[in-house]
Each structure stands twice: as C-alpha cells, then as structure tokens.
Coordinates of C-alpha atoms and ligand atoms in Angstrom, one line a residue:
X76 CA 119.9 106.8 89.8
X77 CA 120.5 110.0 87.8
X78 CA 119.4 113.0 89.7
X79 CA 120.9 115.8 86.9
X80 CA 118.0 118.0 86.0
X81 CA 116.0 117.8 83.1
X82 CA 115.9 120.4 80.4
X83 CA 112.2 120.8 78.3
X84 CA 113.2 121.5 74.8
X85 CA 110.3 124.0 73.8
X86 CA 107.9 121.4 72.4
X87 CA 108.3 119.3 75.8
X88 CA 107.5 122.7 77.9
X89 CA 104.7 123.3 75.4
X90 CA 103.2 120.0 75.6
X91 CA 103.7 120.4 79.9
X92 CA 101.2 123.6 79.5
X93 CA 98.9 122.8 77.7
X94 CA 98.3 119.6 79.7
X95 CA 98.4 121.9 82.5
X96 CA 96.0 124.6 81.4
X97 CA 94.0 121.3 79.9
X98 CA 93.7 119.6 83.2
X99 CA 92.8 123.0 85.3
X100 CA 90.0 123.5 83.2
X101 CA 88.6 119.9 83.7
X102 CA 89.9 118.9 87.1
X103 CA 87.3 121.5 88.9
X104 CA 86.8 122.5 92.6
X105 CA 83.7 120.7 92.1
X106 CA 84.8 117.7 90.5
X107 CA 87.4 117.6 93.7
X108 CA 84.3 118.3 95.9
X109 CA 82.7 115.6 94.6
X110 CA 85.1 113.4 94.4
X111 CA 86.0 113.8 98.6
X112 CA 82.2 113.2 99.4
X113 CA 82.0 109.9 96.8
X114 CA 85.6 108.6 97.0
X115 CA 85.5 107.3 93.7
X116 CA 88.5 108.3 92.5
X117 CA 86.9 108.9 89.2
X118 CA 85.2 111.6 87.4
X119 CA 83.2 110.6 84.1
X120 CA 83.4 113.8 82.6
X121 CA 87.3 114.0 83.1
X122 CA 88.0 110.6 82.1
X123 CA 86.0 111.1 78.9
X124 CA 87.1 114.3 78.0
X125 CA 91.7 113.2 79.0
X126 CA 89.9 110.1 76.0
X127 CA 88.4 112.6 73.7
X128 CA 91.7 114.8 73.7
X129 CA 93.7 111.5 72.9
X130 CA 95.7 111.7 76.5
X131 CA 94.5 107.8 77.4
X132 CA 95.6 106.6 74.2
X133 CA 98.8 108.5 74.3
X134 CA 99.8 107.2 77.7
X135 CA 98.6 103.4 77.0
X136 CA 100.8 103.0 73.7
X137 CA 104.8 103.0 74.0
X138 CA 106.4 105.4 72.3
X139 CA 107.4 102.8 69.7
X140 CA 103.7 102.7 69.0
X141 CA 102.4 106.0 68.7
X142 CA 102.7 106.7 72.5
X143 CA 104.4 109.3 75.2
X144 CA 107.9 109.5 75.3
X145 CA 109.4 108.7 78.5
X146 CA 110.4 112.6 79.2
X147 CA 106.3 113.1 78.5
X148 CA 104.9 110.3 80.1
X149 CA 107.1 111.7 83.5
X150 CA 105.5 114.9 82.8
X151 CA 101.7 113.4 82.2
X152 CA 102.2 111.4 85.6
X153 CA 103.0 114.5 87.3
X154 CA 100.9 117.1 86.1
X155 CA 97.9 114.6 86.8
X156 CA 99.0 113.9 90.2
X157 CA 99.3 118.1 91.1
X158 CA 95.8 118.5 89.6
X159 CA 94.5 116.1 92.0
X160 CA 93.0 114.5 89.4
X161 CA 90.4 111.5 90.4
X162 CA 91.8 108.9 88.3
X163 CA 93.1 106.2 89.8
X164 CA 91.2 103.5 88.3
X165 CA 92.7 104.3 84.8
X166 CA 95.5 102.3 85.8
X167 CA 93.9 99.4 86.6
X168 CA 92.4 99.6 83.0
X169 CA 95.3 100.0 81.8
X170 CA 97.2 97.2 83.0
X171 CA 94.3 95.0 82.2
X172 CA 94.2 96.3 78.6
X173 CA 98.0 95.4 78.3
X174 CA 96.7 91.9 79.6
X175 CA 93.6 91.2 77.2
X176 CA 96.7 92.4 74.4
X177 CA 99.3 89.7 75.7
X178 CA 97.3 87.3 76.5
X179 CA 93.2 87.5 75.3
X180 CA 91.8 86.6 71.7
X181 CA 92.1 89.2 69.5
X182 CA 88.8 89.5 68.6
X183 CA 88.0 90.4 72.1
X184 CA 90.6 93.1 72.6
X185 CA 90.0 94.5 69.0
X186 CA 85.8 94.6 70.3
X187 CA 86.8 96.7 73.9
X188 CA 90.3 98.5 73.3
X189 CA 88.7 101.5 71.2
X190 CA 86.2 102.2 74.3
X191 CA 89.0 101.8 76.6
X192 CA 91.0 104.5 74.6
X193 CA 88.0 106.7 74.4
X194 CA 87.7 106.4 77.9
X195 CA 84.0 104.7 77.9
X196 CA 84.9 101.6 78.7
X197 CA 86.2 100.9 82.3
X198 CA 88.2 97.3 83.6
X199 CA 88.4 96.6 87.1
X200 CA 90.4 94.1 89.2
X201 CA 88.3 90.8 90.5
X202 CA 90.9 88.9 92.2
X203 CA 90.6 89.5 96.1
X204 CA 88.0 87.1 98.0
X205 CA 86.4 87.9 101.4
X206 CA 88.6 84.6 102.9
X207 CA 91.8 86.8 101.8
X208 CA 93.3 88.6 99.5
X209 CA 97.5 88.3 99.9
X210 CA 98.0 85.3 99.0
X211 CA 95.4 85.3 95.7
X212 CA 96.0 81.9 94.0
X213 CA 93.9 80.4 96.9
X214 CA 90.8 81.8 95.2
X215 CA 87.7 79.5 95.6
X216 CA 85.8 81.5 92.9
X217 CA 84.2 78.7 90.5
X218 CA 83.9 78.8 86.6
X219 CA 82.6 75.3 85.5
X220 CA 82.3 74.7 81.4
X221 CA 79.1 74.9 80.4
X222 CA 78.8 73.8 76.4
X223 CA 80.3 76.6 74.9
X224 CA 81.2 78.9 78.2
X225 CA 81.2 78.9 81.6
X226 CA 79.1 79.4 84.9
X227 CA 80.8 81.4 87.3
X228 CA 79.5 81.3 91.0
X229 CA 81.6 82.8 94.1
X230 CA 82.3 86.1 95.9
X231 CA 84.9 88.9 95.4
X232 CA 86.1 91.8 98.0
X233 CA 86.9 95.0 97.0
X234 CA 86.4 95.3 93.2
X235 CA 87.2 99.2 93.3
X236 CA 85.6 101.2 90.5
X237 CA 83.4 97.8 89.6
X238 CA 79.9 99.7 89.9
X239 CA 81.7 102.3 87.0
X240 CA 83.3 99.6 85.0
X241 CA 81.6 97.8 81.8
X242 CA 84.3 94.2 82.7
X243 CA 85.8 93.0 85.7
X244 CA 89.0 90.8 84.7
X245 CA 88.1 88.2 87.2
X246 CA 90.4 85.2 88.7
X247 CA 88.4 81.8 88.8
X248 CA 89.4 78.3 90.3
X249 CA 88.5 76.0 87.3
X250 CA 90.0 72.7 88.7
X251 CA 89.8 72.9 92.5
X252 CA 91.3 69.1 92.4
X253 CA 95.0 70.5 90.9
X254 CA 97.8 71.9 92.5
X255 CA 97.7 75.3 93.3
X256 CA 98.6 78.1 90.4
X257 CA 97.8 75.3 87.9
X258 CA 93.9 75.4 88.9
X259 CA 93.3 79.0 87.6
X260 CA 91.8 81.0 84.8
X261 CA 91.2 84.2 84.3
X262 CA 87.9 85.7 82.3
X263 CA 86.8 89.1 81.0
X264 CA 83.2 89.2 82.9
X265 CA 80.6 92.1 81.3
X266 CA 79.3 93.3 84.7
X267 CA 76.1 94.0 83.5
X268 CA 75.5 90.0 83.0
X269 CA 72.4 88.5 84.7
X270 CA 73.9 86.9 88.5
X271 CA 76.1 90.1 88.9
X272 CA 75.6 91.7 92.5
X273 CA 77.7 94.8 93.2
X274 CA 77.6 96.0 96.3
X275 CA 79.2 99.2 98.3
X276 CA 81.8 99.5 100.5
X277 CA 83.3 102.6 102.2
X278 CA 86.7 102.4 104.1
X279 CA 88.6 104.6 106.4
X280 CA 89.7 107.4 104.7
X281 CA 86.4 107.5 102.9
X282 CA 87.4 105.4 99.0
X283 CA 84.6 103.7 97.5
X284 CA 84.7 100.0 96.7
X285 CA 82.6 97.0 96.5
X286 CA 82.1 93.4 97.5
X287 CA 80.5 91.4 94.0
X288 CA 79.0 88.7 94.1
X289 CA 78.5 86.3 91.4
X290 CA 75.4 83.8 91.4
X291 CA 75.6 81.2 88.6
X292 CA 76.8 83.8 85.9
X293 CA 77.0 82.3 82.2
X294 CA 79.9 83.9 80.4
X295 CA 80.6 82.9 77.0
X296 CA 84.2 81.0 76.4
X297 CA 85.5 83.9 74.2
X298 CA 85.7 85.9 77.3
X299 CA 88.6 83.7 78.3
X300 CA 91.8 85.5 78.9
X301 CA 94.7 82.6 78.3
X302 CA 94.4 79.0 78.8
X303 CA 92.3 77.2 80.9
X304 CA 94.1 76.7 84.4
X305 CA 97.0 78.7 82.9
X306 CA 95.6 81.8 85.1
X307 CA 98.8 82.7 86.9
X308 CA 101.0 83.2 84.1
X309 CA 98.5 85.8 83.1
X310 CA 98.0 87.2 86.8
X311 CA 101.7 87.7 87.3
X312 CA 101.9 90.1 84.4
X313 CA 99.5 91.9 85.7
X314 CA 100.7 91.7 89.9
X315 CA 104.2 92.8 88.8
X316 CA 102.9 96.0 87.2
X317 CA 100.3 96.6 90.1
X318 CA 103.3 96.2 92.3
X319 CA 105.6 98.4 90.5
X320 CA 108.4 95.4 90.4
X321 CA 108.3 95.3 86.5
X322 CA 111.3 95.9 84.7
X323 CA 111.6 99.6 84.0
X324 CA 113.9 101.7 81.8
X325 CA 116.9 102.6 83.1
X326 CA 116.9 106.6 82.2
X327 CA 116.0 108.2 85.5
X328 CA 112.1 109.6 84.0
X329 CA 110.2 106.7 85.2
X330 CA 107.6 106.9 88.3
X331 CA 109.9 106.5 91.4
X332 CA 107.9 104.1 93.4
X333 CA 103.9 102.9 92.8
X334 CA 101.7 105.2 95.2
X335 CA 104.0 107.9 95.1
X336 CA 101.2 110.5 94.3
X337 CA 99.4 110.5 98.0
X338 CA 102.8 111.3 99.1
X339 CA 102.4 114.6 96.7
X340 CA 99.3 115.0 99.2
X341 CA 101.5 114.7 102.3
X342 CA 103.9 117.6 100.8
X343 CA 100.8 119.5 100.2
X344 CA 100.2 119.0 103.8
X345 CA 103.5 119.8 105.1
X346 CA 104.0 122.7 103.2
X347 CA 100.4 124.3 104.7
X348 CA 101.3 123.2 108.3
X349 CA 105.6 124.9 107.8
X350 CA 103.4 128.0 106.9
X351 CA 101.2 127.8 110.1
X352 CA 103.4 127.5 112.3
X353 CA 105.3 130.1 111.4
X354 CA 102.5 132.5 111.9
X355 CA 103.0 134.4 114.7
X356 CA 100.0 133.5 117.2
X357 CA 97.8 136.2 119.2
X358 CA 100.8 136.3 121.8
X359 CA 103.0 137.2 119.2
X360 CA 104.8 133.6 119.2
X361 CA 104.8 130.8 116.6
X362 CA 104.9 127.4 117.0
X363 CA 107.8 126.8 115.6
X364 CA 110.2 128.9 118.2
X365 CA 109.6 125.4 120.2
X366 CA 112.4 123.2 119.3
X367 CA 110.6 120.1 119.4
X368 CA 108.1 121.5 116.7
X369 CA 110.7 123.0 114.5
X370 CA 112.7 119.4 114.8
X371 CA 109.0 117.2 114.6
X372 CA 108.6 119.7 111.7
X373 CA 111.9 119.3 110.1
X374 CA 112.0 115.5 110.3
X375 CA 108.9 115.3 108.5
X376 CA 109.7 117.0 105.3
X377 CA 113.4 114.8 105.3
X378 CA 111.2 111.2 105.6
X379 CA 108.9 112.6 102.9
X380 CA 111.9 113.6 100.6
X381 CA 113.8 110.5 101.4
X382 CA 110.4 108.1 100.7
X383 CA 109.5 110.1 97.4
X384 CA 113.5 109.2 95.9
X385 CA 113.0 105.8 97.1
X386 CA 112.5 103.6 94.5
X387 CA 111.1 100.5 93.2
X388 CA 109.0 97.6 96.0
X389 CA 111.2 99.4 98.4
X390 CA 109.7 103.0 97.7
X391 CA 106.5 101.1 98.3
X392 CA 107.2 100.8 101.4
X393 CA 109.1 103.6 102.3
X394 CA 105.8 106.0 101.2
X395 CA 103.2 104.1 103.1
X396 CA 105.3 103.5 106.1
X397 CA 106.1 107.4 105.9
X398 CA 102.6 108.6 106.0
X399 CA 101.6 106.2 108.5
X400 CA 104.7 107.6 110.9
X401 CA 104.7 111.0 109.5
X402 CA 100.6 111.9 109.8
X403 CA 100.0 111.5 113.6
X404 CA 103.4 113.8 114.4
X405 CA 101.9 116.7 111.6
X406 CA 98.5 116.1 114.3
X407 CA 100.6 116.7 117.3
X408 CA 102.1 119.5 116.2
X409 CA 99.1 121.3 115.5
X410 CA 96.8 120.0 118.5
X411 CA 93.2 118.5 118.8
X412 CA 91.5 121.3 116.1
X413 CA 94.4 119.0 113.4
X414 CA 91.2 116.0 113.8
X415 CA 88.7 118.1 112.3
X416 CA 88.4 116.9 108.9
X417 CA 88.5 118.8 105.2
X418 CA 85.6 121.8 105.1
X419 CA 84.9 121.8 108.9
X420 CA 84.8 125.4 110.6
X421 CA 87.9 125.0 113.0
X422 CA 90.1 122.4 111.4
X423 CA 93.5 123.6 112.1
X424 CA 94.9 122.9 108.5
X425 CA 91.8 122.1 106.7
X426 CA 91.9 118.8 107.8
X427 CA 95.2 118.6 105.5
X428 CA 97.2 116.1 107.7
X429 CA 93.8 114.1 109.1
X430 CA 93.0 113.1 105.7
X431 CA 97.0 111.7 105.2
X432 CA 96.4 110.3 108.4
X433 CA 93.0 108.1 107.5
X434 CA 94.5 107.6 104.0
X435 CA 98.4 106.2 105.3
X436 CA 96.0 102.8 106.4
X437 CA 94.9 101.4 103.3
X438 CA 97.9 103.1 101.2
X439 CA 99.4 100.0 103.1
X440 CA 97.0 97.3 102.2
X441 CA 95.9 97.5 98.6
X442 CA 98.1 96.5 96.1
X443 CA 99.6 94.2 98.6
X444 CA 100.3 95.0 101.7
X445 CA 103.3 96.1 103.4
X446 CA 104.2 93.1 105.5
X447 CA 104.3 91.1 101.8
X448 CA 106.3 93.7 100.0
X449 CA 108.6 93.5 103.1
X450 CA 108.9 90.0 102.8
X451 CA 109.3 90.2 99.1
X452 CA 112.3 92.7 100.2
X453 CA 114.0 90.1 101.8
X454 CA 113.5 87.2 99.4
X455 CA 114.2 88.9 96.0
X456 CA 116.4 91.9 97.2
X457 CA 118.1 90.6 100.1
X458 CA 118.1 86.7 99.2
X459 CA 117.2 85.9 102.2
X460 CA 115.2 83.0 101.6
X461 CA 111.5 82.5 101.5
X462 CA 109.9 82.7 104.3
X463 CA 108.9 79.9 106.7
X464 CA 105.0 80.1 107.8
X465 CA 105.1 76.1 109.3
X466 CA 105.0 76.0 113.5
X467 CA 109.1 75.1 114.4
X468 CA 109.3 72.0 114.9
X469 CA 109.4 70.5 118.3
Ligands
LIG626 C1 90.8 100.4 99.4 C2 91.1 99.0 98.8 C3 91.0 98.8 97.4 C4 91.3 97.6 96.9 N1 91.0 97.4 95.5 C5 91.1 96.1 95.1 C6 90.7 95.8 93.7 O1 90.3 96.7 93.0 N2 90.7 94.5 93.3 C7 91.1 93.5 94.1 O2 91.2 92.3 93.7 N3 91.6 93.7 95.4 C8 91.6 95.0 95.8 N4 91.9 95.3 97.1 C9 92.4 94.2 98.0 C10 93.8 94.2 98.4 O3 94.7 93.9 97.3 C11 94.0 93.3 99.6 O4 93.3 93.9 100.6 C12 95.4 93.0 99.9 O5 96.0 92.2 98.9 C13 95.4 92.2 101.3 O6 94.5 91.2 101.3 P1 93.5 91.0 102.5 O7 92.9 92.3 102.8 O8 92.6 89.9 102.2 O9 94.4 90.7 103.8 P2 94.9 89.2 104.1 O10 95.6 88.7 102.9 O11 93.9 88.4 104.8 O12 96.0 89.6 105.2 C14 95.7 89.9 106.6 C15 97.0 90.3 107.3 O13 97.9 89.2 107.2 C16 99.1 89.7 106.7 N5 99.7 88.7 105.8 C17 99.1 88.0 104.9 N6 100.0 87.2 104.2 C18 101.2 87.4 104.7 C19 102.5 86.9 104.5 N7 102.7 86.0 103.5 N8 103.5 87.4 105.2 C20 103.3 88.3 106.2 N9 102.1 88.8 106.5 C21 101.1 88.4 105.8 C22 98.8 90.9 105.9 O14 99.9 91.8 105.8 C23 97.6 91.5 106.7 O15 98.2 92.3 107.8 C24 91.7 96.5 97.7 C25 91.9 96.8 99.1 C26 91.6 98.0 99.6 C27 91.8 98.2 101.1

C-alpha cells in the first residue's frame, strides 16, 4: 500500500471545492433531520440535483469513458461521506446498471440508463428471501415462462430503497429440478407491476427497508438479464462488487475497505467524546485524568485508525467488528446519559456513540455477514480450505 501523500494540482483542489460548497448547499440540516427520523438513506432532492449537475454520470463511467479519474473519484467518495450525505442506495444502482450493461439486452439498458444517470430512476437489490439470505443461490422465488414472459410468484426480505426504486433486479429459481447455481435467472422487475406488495421494515439502528412480495407478477421476457438459469454468472458480478472483493487498481486512491464511511461516523464520535472528556467537570476534574479512560480513550481511536487502513474483505471485517467492540467502551466512558439517543435533552454526546452502537449490528449483516466474510478470509486469503458444514462423522 502507498501511504505518500497526495498533492491536488489546482484543477483537482478546484474540482474538491466546489463539490464541497456543492454538497453543503444540498446536504441540509434538514435533509439530515429527515433523513435520521426516515432512515432512508436517500434524499430525492439531493439525488436529483448530484444527476442534474452531472456527478452520477461522472462517477458511473470510467475515466476511459468520460468518467472520474481515480484521484477524483477518491475525492467524490470522500467529500460525500463528510457531508453525511443520505445516499447509500446509489450504489446499489450503480452496480446494477454495470449489470444490465454486461449482461441485459441493450435495448433495455439503452430504455433506463439515461434515468439512472439523471438520477430519476432508482434499482434495488431482490435477492435475500425470508428462509435466508447468506447463502442466496438457495432462492425459492419462482419465474415460470408464460408465452412471451414470465410469472413471477415468491417473497423477498429486505429490498432496501425498493418503495423509492422504479426496478428491483430480482434473483428467480426458474428450474427448481437442476442443480443448484444452474437453476437461476435474474430479471429487471418494474415495481409498479400489478402483484407487487412492498412492505416496511425498520431495524435497529432505525434504516428503512422492506419485505416484497410478489403474487403471480407477469413480466415481459425482455426484462431478462442473461440467460435463462445462467443467473449466477450474472449475480457474481454483482456480489463481488457489493462485497468489495473485485479487482481494484493498484494506485493507493481506491476506497480502502466497503463500509468504510460509518467508520467516518465513529471518528466523528470519537473526536466529540476526546473533547468531553477533557472538559474540566464542576469539581474542576476531567475524565480523562482517570487512566483507564485516557487508555479506553486512546485504544479507541488506534482500532479505528487501524480498521479505516485495512483493506479489502478483511477491512470489512475489521470496521464492523471495530464498531461493534469500540461503541459500548465510548458508552462506558461517558456513563448512562451516553444511551440517550441524537436530539434528546441530556444525551451525553448527542447520542454520538449510541447511534455507532445500534448501527455496528447490521453494519455486520448486510452485504454479507461477518461470519461469511470471515470464512471467505480463510478460504481465499488463507487457503485454508472450504469449510465443512456436514455433522463429523461417527
Ligand atoms: C439493513 C439491511 C439491509 C439489507 N438490504 C438488502 C437488500 O437491499 N437486498 C437484499 O437482497 N438483501 C439485503 N439485506 C440482506 C442481507 O444481505 C442478509 O441479511 C445477509 O446476507 C444475511 O442473510 P440472513 O439475514 O438471511 O441471515 P442467514 O443467512 O440466515 O444467517 C443467519 C446466521 O447464520 C450465519 N451463517 C450463515 N451462513 C453461514 C456460513 N456459511 N458460515 C458461517 N456462518 C453462517 C450468519 O452469519 C448469521 O449469523 C439487507 C440486510 C439488512 C440487515
């Protein structure tokens, strides 16, 4: 890894400001506001106005094609991540735009890339089922040909960002009598089709995300992305990029590690606790003349520098398991006012470290979870094997 610092030339450090001063002006206090008591993790106004300005374009094409250099696409990652811009469903269009380009008739992705670009149209992810979610090619989701398409009948858990999406790039069984990865394909579904149920969920730390159903819903065969059972080749694609195990460039500008931006949150949160407890209390003392605090203190901000330089699937790891080790000793330090959450009168840090705390659990699940990315550690990194679920044998 090359950790020499990078010098803007003038055009890079103008580009970084006006993204800056672009994003300040969008990303308000009350889109933030809004965004804490929906937890959409999307604005409509912002993600049509980063598509009016050209920004979604920019960052979807490769430089090659019209899109960011790598120095600019490092500096677009992290301006957008400092603004606390609610956004993260962009990348799941993304990758499923990169998909529908590889892989979909072109027809299709000529029809829904220039709403995509303009930030109007919005894809979402239909591949987790309420029987499981890790190990995805077991999905019992049913498209059955129908003349000239399909009827689609089955059940999908957590479709984030479906109820503001116009597709869902859904995973279907389509031979449940074939060996498994050679039974699946994957469609393009308009989710305002008749048999479309969405339905909210909320989870811990307060995201927004659905469970859809899908009652005998016809879709038309040129929704089809790839050949009929040929589904995994397509999924792959799109796992490896969700996972952040694609191959990447090797000139030190890319995203460290996938997730890396709630551990921007858990700096933010450091930094405001290393400033109260510094601050000398009634009595004169602060907290952090107590040894175990400064230490609890100081070992926080190491993990969380050592997990944001960590790269790759084991990055991954290394920020979820952080947060989830790092949130409840930021509590401690602080006492029982630290569980009062964001905007109550008497939260310690404004509820800084609670939120990191509630948000450390599913940081660890979606996008596979850490037990999987742990295994895939030790069968791709380490070679040690794939793992063996069968009972030992007696
Ligand atoms: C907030 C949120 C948003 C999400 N958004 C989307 C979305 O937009 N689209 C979508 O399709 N999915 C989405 N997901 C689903 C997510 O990808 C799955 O939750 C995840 O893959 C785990 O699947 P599961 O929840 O069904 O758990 P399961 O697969 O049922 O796993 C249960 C437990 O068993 C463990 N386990 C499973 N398999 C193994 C193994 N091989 N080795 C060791 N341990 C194992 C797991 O680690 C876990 O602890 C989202 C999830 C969350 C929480």
């Amino acid at each position: 890894m090359d950790f020499a610092s990078v010098e803007l030339s003038p055009e890079d450090a103008e580009f970084r400001d006006e993204l800056r001063a672009f994003l300040a002006d969008i990303v308000t206090d009350e889109v933030r506001r809004r965004d804490r008591e929906t937890g959409e993790n999307f604005d409509e106004g912002v993600h049509l106005a980063l598509g009016a300005k050209g920004y979604l374009a920019s960052d979807w094409h490769d430089e090659s094609d019209g899109g960011f250099s790598a120095l600019r696409r490092r500096i677009w990652d992290l301006e957008i991540g400092r603004a606390h811009t609610p956004w993260f469903h962009w990348g799941t269009t993304a990758v499923v735009a990169k998909m529908m380009r590889d892989f979909g008739p072109s027809e299709l992705t000529d029809e829904v890339l220039p709403g995509v670009l303009s930030g109007e149209t919005r894809l979402c992810l239909g591949y987790t089922e309420p029987e499981g979610g890790s190990d995805v090619a077991t999905c019992k989701t049913r498209a059955v040909r129908d003349g000239d398409g399909w009827i689609i009948n089955g059940s999908k858990m957590f479709t984030s960002n479906a109820h503001n999406a116009r597709y869902v790039f859904l995973l279907t069984n389509t031979d449940p009598d074939a060996p498994k990865h050679k039974n699946l394909t994957m469609f393009l579904v308009p989710l305002d089709t008749p048999g479309v149920d969405i339905q909210p969920i909320r989870t811990i730390d307060g995201d927004r995300t659905n469970i859809v159903f899908y009652s005998d819903v016809r879709v038309d065969d040129r929704y089809r992305i790839g050949a009929v059972n040929g589904g995994w080749g397509v999924l792959r694609g799109a796992l490896d990029e969700e996972h952040g195990t694609a191959e990447k460039e090797d000139d030190g500008l890319q995203r460290v590690a996938v997730m890396s931006e709630h551990l921007t949150l858990m700096a933010e949160a450091i930094d405001a606790i290393a400033e109260l407890v510094t601050r000398p209390g009634a009595d004169g003392r602060r907290l952090v003349d107590d040894t175990s605090v400064a230490y609890r203190l100081g070992r926080s901000v190491a993990r969380t520098e050592a997990a944001l330089s960590t790269p790759g699937m084991f990055g991954r790891v290394a920020n979820a398991q952080t947060m989830r080790d790092v949130a409840p000793d930021l509590m401690d330090l602080l006492g029982s006012a630290s569980a009062l959450p964001i905007d109550t009168t008497g939260a310690a840090d404004d509820g800084g470290a609670e939120y990191i705390f509630r948000l450390a659990s599913p940081v660890g699940i979606y996008g596979g979870t850490l037990e999987v990315f742990r295994n895939m550690i030790a069968q791709h990194a380490l070679r040690l094997g794939r793992p063996a679920y069968s009972p030992p044998k007696s």
